[in-house]
Every structure is written in structure tokens, then in C-alpha cells.
C-alpha atoms as one frame of an Amber mdcrd trajectory, in Angstrom:
protein
  12.026  -1.338  12.480  15.313   0.470  11.386  15.873   2.083   8.459  18.321
  -0.648   6.599  15.792  -3.563   7.945  13.193  -1.349   6.030  14.929  -0.763
   2.935  15.732  -4.961   2.912  12.306  -5.423   3.370  11.332  -2.940   0.841
  13.735  -5.039  -1.820  12.305  -8.461  -1.030   8.526  -6.805  -1.801   9.450
  -5.223  -4.500  10.840  -8.643  -5.775   7.194 -10.284  -4.514   5.570  -7.599
  -6.533   7.423  -8.165  -9.581   7.583 -11.659  -9.791   4.234 -11.879  -8.973
   3.116  -9.590 -11.850   4.561 -11.205 -14.767   2.974 -14.373 -13.255  -0.330
 -12.887 -13.057   0.620 -11.960 -17.122   1.793 -14.861 -17.746  -1.525 -16.596
 -16.784  -3.796 -13.717 -18.032  -2.014 -14.165 -21.453  -2.411 -17.804 -21.754
  -5.871 -17.507 -20.492  -6.447 -15.849 -23.187  -4.841 -17.392 -25.743  -6.903
 -20.485 -24.670 -10.055 -18.558 -24.699  -9.358 -17.231 -28.321  -7.910 -20.243
 -29.945  -9.940 -23.403 -28.423 -13.342 -21.433 -27.893 -16.036 -18.883 -29.525
 -16.604 -16.785 -26.517 -15.512 -13.448 -28.020 -17.768 -14.435 -30.649 -20.962
 -14.529 -28.675 -20.913 -11.154 -26.871 -18.006  -8.308 -27.119 -18.282  -7.980
 -23.624 -16.493 -10.613 -23.189 -13.263  -8.861 -23.839 -13.416  -7.355 -20.505
 -12.317 -10.214 -19.024  -8.893  -9.857 -19.314  -8.932  -5.788 -18.988 -10.253
  -6.735 -15.746  -7.810  -9.475 -14.422  -5.306  -6.961 -15.432  -6.079  -4.272
 -13.473  -6.968  -6.522 -10.607  -3.678  -7.773 -11.008  -2.056  -4.149 -10.993
  -4.066  -3.563  -7.705  -3.480  -6.832  -5.663   0.265  -7.311  -6.705   1.037
  -3.606  -6.044   3.357  -2.858  -8.863   2.017   0.581  -9.588   4.205   1.287
  -6.563   7.108   0.714  -8.419   6.306   4.116 -10.025   6.615   6.436  -6.978
   9.503   7.579  -5.294  11.494   4.612  -3.327  12.152   6.363   0.045  11.220
  10.290   1.108  12.527  11.275   4.366  12.156  14.551   6.297  10.872  16.468
   9.386   7.500  16.456  10.906   6.039  19.502  10.595   2.363  19.018  11.838
   0.691  16.172  13.240  -3.111  16.033  13.858  -4.624  13.339  15.944  -8.660
  13.419  15.262 -11.232  10.752  15.679 -12.861   8.394  12.858 -15.724   5.884
  12.246 -14.434   2.561  11.686 -17.095   0.227  10.729 -18.757  -2.590  12.568
 -17.905  -4.189  15.577 -18.905  -6.732  16.942 -20.498  -6.035  20.475 -21.226
  -8.071  23.390 -24.056 -10.462  21.968 -23.419 -12.175  18.983 -25.577 -10.136
  16.938 -25.135  -6.901  17.996 -22.819  -4.379  15.899 -22.377  -1.061  16.119
 -20.265   1.617  14.796 -16.490   1.855  16.081 -13.980   4.501  16.853 -10.366
   5.001  15.840  -7.994   7.653  16.589  -6.223   8.572  12.857  -3.234  10.581
  11.924  -2.329  13.317   9.309   1.113  13.337   9.662   3.325  16.172   7.149
   6.652  15.520   6.033   8.574  18.201   5.034  12.395  18.053   3.073  12.693
  21.113   2.372  11.529  20.454  -1.559   8.639  18.939  -1.013   5.957  18.595
   1.646   4.128  14.964   1.501   1.118  14.199   3.649   0.256  10.795   5.337
  -2.703   9.083   6.648  -3.020   6.521   9.010  -4.593   4.937  11.509  -3.201
   5.528  14.635  -0.816   2.396  16.043   1.609   2.489  18.806   4.491   3.710
  16.455   2.355   7.009  15.890   2.624   7.721  19.386   6.140   8.106  19.169
   6.269  10.775  16.794   6.233  14.164  17.293   6.346  17.472  15.206  10.393
  17.874  14.349  10.715  14.304  13.957  12.778  12.482  11.408  10.863  10.238
   9.524  11.641   8.056   6.131   8.718   6.808   4.246   9.503   4.131   1.785
   7.402   2.314  -0.582   6.568  -0.863   0.038   6.249  -0.028   3.652   2.901
   0.955   5.565   4.016   2.791   8.648   6.683   5.768   8.592  10.201   4.634
  10.087  12.036   6.692  12.274  14.600   8.063  11.800  17.184   7.819  15.116
  19.587  10.634  14.394  22.432   9.235  17.053  22.215   6.244  14.885  22.930
   8.830  11.548  25.834  10.206  12.544  28.183   7.558  13.701
């Protein structure tokens, strides 16, 4: 994926997150209004006041609206790259009921842009193997993987 494609995808995901969050808030507000106005559920126990709060927290988590408060784009050079094995959870074995812990490689990538150094940790993917110390990377807030910046395209 190129940097321009990633920026376009990021804009689409930002719009989706904002619209999804606003729809969730409207749904929560309407549900809370109906519970307050048409039932006496809040008079039974004050614990029911947690329902809108929990739904609000779930809306924040599911829409990832909190990413709007992070940097839109961070770019720099890789100064350190560590690969190490990690346990990933249960992987089905040869038989239907047999399970065992699987292993995968995780990458810790340190990116420095002169002012700040940022660490990202991710499972090793085919993109991870293209990254080496000195590579230029960009991190975008709604994109899960780092974007490799091709210097020959950047100078044109």
C-alpha cells in the first residue's frame, strides 16, 4: 500500500468512525430517554444508571473514536527492529479436540523522526520482513500497519 492510498483509506475510516460514534450516541440517548420516560427501571436500582455509561464506553471502543485525539501521521526512520517469538493462544491441532499454544513472531519497531521516538509492536507480517534499520516508515492513525515510504517516489 502506498502512502497516498493509506491517506485515502484513513479519511474513509475517520468518517466511518465519526458517523458510527454519532449514531451510537443517538441510539444511547434515545434508549436512555425511553428508559427514563416510559419505565421506572432507574427507581428500582441505581445500578441501572451504569447501562448508558457502559454503552458509551463500548461505543468509544468499537468505533475507535479515541484515535482522533492522536497524531494523524508520524513518519521517520527505523532506528531499531527486534523480532521475538510470542505465545499466541490456542491453535487447533491435528485432532478436533486437541489444542496447544501456538507461537508467532512479534516485531518491536522503533521509529525516530528527530524530535520523537515511537515504538510500535505488531505481529510479524510480510510487510515486517521488508522493513530494516534505516527504512523510512509512516504511521497513520486508522491504519494498523506501518507504511513503507519509498524515497524514489518521494523525491519526484
